[in-house]
Short mmCIF file of C-alpha atoms in Angstrom, two decimals:
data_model
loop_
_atom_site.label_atom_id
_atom_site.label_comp_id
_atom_site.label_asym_id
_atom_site.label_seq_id
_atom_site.Cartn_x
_atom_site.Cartn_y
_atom_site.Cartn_z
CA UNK F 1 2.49 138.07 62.84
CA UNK F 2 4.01 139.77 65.93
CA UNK F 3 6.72 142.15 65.27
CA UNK F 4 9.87 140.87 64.63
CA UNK F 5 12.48 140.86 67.84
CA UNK F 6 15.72 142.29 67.34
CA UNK F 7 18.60 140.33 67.88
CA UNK F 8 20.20 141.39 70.87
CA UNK F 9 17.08 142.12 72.84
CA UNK F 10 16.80 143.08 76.70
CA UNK F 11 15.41 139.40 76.86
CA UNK F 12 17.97 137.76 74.74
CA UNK F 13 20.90 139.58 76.48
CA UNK F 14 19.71 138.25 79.85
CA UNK F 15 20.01 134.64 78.63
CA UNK F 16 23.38 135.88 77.98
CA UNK F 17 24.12 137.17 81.35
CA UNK F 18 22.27 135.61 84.08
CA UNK F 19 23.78 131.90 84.10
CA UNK F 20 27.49 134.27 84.81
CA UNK F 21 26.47 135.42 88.03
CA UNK F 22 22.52 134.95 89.66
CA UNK F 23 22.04 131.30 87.89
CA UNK F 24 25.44 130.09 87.31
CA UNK F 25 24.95 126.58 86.65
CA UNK F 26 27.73 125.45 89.43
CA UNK F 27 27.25 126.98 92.21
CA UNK F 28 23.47 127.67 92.19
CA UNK F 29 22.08 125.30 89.66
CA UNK F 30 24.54 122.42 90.70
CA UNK F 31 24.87 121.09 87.37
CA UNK F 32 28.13 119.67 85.83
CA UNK F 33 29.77 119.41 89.01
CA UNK F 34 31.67 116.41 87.91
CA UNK F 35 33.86 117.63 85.41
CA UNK F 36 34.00 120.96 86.99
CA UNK F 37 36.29 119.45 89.61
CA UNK F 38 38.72 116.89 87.93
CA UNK F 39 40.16 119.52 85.25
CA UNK F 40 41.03 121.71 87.06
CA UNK F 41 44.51 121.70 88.37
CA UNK F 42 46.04 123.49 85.59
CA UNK F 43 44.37 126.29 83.28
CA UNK F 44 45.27 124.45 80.22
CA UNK F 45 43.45 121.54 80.31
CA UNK F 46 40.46 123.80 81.90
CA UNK F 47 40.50 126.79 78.74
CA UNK F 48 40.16 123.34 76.43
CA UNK F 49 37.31 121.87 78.56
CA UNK F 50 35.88 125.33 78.44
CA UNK F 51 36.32 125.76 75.18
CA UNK F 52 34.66 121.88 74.29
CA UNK F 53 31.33 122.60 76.33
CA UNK F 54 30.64 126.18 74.76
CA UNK F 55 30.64 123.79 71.05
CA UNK F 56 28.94 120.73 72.34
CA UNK F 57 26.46 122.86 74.34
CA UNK F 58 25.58 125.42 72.23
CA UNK F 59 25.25 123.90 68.79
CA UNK F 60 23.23 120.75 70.79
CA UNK F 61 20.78 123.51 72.31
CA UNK F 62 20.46 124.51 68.50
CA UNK F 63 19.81 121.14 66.53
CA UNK F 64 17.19 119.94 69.69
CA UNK F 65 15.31 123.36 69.53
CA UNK F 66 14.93 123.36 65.30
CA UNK F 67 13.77 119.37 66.02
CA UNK F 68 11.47 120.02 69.31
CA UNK F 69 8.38 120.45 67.34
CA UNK F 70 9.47 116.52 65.57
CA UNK F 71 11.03 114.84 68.54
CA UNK F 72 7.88 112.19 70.54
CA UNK F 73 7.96 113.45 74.30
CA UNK F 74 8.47 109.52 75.33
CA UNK F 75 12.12 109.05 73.60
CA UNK F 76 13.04 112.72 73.83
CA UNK F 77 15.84 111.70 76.17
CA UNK F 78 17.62 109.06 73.87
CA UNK F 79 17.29 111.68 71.22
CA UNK F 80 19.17 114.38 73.47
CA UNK F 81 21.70 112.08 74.35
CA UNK F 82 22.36 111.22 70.78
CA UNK F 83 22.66 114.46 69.44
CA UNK F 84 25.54 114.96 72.16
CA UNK F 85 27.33 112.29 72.05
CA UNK F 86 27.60 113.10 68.42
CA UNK F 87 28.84 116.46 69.29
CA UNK F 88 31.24 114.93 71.64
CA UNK F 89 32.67 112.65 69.59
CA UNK F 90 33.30 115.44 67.13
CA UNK F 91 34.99 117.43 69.84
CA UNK F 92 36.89 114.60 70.79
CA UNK F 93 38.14 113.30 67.34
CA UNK F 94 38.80 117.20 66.97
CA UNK F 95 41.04 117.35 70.05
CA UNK F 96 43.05 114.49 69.50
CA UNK F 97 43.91 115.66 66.11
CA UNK F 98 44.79 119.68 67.03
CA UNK F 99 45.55 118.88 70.76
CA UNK F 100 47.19 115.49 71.92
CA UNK F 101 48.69 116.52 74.97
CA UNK F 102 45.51 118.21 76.66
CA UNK F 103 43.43 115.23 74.75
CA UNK F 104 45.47 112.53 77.14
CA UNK F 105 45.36 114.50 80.61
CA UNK F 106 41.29 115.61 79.99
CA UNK F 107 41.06 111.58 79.51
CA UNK F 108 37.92 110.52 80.19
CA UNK F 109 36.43 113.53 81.13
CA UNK F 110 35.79 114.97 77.39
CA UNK F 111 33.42 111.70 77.32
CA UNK F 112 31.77 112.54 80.52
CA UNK F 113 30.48 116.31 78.76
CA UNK F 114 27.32 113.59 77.46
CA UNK F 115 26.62 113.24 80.94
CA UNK F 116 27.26 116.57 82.09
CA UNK F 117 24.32 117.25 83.63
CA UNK F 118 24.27 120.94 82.49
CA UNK F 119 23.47 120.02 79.40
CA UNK F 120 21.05 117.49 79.26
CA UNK F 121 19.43 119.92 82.09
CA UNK F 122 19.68 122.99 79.56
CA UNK F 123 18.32 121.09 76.66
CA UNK F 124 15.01 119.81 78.82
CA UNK F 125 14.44 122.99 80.30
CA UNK F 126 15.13 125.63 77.72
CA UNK F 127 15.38 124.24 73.97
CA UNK F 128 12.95 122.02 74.23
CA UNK F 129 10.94 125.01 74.51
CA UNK F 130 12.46 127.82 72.72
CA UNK F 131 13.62 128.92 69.24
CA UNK F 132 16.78 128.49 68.16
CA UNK F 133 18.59 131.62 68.43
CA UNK F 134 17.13 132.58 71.97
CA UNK F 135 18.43 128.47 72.41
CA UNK F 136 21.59 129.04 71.10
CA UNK F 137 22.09 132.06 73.60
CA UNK F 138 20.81 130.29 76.28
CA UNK F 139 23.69 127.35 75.79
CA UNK F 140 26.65 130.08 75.25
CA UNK F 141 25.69 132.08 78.77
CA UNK F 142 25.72 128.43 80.24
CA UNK F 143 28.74 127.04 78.94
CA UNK F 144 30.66 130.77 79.68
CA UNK F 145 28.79 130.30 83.37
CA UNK F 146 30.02 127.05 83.89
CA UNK F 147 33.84 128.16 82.24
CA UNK F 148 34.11 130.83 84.36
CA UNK F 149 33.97 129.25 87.51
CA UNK F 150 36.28 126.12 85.93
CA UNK F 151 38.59 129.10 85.13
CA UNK F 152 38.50 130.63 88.49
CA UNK F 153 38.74 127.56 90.44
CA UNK F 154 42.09 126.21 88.13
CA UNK F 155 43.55 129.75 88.21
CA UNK F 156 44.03 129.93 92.03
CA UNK F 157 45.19 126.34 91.70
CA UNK F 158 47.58 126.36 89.58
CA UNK F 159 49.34 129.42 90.86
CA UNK F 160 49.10 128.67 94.73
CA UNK F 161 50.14 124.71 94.06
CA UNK F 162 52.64 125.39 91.61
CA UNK F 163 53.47 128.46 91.12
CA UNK F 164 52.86 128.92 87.94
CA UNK F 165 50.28 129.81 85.16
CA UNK F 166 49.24 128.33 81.66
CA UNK F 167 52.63 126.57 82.78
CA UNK F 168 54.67 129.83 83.16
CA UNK F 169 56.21 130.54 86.16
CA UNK F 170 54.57 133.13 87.32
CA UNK F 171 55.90 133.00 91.27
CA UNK F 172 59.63 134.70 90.49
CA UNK F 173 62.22 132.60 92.36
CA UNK F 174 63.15 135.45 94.88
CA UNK F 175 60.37 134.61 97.14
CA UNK F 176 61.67 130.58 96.75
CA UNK F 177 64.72 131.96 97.86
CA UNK F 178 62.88 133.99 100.96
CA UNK F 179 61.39 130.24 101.63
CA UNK F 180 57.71 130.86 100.00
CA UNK F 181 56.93 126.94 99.59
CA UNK F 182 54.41 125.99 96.90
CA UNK F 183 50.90 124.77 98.53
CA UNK F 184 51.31 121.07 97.98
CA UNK F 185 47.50 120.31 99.07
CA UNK F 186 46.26 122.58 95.79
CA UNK F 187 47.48 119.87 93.74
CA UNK F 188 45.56 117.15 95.46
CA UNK F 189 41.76 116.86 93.73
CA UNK F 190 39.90 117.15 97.20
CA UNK F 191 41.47 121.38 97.54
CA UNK F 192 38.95 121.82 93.86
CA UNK F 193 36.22 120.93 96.49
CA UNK F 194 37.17 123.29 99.21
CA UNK F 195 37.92 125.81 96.01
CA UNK F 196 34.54 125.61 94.63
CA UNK F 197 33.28 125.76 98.39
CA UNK F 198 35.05 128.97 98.99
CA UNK F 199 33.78 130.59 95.48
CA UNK F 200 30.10 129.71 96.76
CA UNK F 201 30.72 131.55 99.86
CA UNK F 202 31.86 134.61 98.60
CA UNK F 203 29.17 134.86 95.75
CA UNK F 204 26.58 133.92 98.84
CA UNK F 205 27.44 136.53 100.93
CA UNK F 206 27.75 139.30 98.52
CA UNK F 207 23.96 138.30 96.82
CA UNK F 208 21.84 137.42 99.93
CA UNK F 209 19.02 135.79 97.83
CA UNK F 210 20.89 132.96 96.96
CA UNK F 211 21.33 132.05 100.59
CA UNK F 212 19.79 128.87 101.27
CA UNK F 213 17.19 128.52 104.61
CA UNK F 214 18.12 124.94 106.87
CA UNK K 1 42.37 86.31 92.76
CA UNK K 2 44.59 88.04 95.06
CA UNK K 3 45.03 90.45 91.29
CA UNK K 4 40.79 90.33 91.51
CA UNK K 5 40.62 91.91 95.57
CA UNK K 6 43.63 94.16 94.71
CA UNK K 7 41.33 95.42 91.86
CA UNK K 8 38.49 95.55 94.31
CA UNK K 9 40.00 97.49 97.24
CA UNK K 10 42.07 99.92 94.86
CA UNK K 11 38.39 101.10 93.03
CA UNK K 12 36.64 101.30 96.54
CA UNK K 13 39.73 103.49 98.35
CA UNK K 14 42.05 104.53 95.64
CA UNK K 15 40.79 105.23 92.83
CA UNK K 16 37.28 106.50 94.56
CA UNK K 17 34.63 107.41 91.64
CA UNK K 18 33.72 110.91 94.27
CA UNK K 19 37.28 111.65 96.17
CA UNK K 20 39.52 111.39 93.41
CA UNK K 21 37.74 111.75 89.94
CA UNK K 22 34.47 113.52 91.34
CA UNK K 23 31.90 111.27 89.03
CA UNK K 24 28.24 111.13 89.54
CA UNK K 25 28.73 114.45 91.72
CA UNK K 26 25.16 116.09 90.87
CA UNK K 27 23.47 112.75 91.79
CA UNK K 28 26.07 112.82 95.24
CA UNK K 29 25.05 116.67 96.09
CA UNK K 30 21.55 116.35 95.37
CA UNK K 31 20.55 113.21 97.28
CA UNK K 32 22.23 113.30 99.86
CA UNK K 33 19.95 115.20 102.24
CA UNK K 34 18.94 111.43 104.19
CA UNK K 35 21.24 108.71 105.05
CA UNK K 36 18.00 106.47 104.16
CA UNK K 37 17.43 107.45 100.41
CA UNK K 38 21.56 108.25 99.77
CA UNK K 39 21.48 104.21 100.52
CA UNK K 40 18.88 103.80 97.96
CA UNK K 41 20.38 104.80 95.40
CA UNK K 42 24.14 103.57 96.41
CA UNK K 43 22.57 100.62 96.42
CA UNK K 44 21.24 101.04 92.44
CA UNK K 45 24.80 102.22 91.65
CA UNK K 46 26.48 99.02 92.93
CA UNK K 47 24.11 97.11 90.51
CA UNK K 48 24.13 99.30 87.62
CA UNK K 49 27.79 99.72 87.32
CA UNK K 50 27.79 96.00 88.12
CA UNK K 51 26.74 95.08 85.25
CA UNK K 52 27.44 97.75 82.72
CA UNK K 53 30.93 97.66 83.40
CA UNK K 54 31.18 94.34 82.23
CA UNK K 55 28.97 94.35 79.20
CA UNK K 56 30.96 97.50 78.30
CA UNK K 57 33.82 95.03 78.42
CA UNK K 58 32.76 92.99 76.14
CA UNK K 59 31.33 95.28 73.68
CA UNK K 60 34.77 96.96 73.84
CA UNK K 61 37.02 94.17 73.15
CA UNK K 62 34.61 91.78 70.52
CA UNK K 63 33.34 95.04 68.33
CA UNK K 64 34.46 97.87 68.86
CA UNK K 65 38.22 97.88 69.38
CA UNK K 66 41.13 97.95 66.39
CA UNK K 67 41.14 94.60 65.22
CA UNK K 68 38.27 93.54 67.22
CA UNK K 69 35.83 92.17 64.88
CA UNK K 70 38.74 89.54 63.62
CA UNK K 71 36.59 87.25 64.62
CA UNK K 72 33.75 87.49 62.36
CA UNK K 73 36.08 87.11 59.23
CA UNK K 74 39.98 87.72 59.01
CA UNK K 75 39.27 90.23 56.29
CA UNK K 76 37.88 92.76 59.58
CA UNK K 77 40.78 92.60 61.18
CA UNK K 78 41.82 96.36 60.30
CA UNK K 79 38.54 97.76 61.05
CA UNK K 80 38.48 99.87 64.03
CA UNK K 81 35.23 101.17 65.49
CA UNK K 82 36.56 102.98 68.54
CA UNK K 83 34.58 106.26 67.90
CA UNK K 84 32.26 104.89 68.41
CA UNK K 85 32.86 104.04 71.89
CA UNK K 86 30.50 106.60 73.41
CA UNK K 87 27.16 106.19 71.98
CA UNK K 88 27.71 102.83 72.14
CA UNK K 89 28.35 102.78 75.74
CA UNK K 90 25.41 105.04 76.34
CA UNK K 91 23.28 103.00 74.91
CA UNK K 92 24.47 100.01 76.97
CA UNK K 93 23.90 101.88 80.14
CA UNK K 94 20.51 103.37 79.05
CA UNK K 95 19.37 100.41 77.63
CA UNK K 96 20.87 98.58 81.16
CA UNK K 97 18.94 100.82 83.61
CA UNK K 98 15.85 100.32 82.05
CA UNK K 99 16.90 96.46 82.31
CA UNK K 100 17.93 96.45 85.66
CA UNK K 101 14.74 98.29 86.62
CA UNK K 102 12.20 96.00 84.81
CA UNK K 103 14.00 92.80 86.33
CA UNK K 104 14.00 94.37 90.23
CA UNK K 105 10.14 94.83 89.69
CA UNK K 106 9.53 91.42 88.99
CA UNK K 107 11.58 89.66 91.19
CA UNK K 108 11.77 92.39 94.28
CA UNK K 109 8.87 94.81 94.23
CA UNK K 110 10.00 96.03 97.63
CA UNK K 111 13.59 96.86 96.88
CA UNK K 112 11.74 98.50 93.82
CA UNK K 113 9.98 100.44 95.37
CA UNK K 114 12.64 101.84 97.60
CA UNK K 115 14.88 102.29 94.61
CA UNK K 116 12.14 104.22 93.36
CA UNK K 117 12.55 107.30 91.29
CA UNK K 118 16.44 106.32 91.10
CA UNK K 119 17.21 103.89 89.47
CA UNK K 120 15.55 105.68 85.28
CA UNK K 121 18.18 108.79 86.90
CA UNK K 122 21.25 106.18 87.05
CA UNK K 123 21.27 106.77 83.13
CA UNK K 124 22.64 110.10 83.15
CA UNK K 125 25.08 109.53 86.84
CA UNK K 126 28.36 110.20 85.50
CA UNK K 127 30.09 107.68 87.43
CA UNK K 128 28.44 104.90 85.30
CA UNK K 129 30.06 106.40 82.21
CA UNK K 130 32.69 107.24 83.71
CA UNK K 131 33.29 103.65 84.90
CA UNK K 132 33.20 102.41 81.32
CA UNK K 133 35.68 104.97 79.83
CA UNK K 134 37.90 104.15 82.42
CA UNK K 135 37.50 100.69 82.04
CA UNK K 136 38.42 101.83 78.38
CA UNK K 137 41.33 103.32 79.37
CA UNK K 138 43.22 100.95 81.70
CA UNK K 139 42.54 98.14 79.64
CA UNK K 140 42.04 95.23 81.74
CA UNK K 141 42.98 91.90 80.94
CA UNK K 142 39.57 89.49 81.29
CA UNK K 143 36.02 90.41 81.98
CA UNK K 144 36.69 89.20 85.75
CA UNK K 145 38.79 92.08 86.31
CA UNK K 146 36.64 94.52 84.67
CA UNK K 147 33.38 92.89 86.98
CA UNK K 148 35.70 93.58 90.31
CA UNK K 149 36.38 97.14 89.28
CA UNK K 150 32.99 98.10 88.16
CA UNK K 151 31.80 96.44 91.78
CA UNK K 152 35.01 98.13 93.69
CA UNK K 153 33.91 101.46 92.09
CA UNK K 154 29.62 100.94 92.94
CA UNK K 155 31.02 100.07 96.47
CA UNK K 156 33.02 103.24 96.64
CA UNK K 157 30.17 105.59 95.54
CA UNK K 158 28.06 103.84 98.22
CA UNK K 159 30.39 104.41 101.45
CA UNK K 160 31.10 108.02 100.08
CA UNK K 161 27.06 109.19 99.70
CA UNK K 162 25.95 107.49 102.61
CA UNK K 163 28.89 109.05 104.96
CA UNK K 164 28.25 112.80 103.58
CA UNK K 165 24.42 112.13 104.32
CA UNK K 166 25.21 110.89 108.04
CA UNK K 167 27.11 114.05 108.28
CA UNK K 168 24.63 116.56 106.08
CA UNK K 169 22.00 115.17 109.17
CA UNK K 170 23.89 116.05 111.78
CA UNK K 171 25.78 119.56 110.83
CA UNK K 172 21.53 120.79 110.00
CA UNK K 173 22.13 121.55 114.14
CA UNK K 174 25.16 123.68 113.79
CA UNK K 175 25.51 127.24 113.61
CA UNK K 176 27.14 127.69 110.38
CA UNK K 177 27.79 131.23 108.31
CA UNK K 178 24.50 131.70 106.90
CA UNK K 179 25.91 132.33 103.44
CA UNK K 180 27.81 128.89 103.62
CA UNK K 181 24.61 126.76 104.37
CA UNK K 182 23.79 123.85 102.31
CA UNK K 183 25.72 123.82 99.14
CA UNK K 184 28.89 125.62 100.65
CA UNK K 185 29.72 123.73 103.46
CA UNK K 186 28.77 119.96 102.00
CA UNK K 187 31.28 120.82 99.28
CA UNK K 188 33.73 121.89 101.97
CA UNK K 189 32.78 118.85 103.73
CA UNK K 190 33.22 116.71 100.96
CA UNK K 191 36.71 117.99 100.49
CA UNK K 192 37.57 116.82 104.09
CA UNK K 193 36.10 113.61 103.80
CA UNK K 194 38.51 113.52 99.94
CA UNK K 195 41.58 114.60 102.02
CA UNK K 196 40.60 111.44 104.61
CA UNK K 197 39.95 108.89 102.43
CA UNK K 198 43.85 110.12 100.38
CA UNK K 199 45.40 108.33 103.34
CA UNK K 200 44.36 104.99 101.78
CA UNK K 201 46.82 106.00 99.21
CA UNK K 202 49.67 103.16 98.37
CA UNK K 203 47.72 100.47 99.73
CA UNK K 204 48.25 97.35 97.82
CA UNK K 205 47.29 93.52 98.63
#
């Protein structure tokens, strides 16, 4: 018997920290792209979606890491995508009890988190193969990695298409009245793109490793 | 029919699975390096969500909706199984691809083996999901409907990932910010090509 880690180790904190920044699952792994984008006009309906893949994502890393040593390597798939798309529907039941009104404008998207590629890609590549807490770590600094970008992106948004934030006005109406317009295009899903684009660049060019070779 | 093509056009230009809902994105960055493979799999998406779109119809509106199962016995006719909706569908589309897949080796080993590795990773493409849900959602009224959008939306995918790959090829000879290569500029790109294909907007037949 080895000697027991401690919690919080050195290792265990960088599973916290690293999918934030040097392996955030957006805009290095390119996982979850998909739901990234659609959300993301307001910060309501993004904090939610946030808020949903931290649950599914971390307590899924934890069941499919205690069952990895019981789950056959051929059907491990169907098994993954069970166990989420029981969490989902948990979430989702959840939501439309607590939260109607973000429940109808996330539509379909809170039943695309079973194929958010994040995590299916998390659960093949890290529970599969770990122990649960280290697991359960793993999914949180994921699902914050993948929030914080969502938050970002909806942030700039929702304040330079409408002028407003968590729908507050934020914008006071003296600079209307000095003929500041709100950025129409913002609204429009393809802007999330350029958004996201623009995020990438900046994080490129201030970590040069992550800069890819044509 | 004229309701069918409206269906049709809308899901290809409109209602585009990548410019306006972003579904099946991963499978849309990650492929899209050659305009030869980015067909490959378009191709698989037309099929898949050809037919899963339809048998999601089905499954939606003889089991699984409120009231759906009033025709086994009248006594089910308050039984609603709509939560279940997603594993269900899952399953479908799983259970579909791996369909789809075993039928296109017997009958066309050479589109099967240029479908290749693609077609078992059609499971987890968003886009086929999401074309169910929505399905779901907008309720349509016969499976003919639901057949035309599930085809409109495959078609859409298809013209989206093999115009970004035309473009990824050619923009490799351009001298672009070194910290915007790859990634950065294709979802730039993309966001052009979203803002183009908006112009289709209010189209109707």
């Amino acid at each position: 018997m080895t000697e027991k880690e401690p919690l919080l180790s050195a290792k265990n904190l960088k599973l916290l920290r690293e999918p934030l920044g040097q392996s955030n699952p957006i805009t290095v792994q390119v996982l979850g792209i998909c739901s990234a984008l659609a959300i993301t006009v307001q910060l309501k309906p993004a904090i939610v979606m946030t808020l949903s893949v931290i649950a599914v994502m971390s307590i899924s890393n934890v069941v499919i890491s205690l069952l990895r040593k019981m789950i056959p390597p051929r059907i491990r798939i169907i098994v993954q995508l069970v166990v989420i798309a029981t969490m989902v529907i948990l979430v989702d039941e959840i939501l439309q009890a607590f939260a109607y009104e973000v429940s109808k404008q996330l539509s379909v998207f809170v039943g695309l988190i079973i194929t958010n590629c994040i995590i299916m890609g998390r659960l093949e590549a890290f529970a599969l193969a770990n122990k649960p807490w280290p697991s359960f770590l793993d999914g949180l600094g994921n699902a914050f990695g993948y929030g914080l970008i969502l938050i970002i992106v909806s942030f700039f948004r929702e304040l330079l298409g409408s002028g407003t934030l968590m729908g507050y006005q934020v914008i006071p109406d003296a600079f209307y009245d000095f003929g500041y317009a709100n950025n129409g295009l913002m609204v429009l899903p393809p802007m999330a793109l350029v958004v996201v684009g623009v995020i990438i660049w900046v994080q490129r060019s201030k970590n040069k490793d992550l800069i890819e070779q044509n | 029919m004229e309701n069918l093509i409206n269906i049709f056009v809308k899901s290809i230009f409109i209602d585009n699975m990548i410019f306006a809902y972003f579904l099946g994105m991963c499978s849309y960055l990650a492929v899209s390096k050659t305009v030869k493979t980015s067909t490959g799999l378009g191709i698989a998406v037309i099929f898949v969500l050809g037919f899963t779109v339809p048998i999601n119809y089905l499954i939606e509106n003889f089991i699984l909706k409120a009231g759906a199962l009033s025709w086994l016995s009248p006594s089910m006719a308050d039984v609603d199984l709509g939560f279940l909706s997603f594993i269900m569908f899952i399953a479908v589309i799983a259970s579909m691809v791996q369909l789809v897949e075993m039928i296109i080796e017997k009958f066309s080993p050479t589109l099967y083996s240029s479908l290749g590795i693609f077609l078992p990773l059609i499971a987890v493409n968003c886009a086929i999901l999401g074309g169910a849900l929505f399905m779901q959602e907008r309720e349509y009224a016969n499976i003919a409907e639901a057949t035309a959008f599930g085809l409109g939306s495959g078609v859409g995918w298809f013209l989206a990932i093999v115009g970004i790959a035309a473009i990824r090829e050619k923009i490799r000879y351009s001298n672009i910010p070194a910290p915007l290569r790859g990634l950065g500029i294709t979802f730039i790109i993309t966001g052009l090509m979203g803002i183009a294909f908006m112009s289709f907007m209010g189209i109707k037949l």
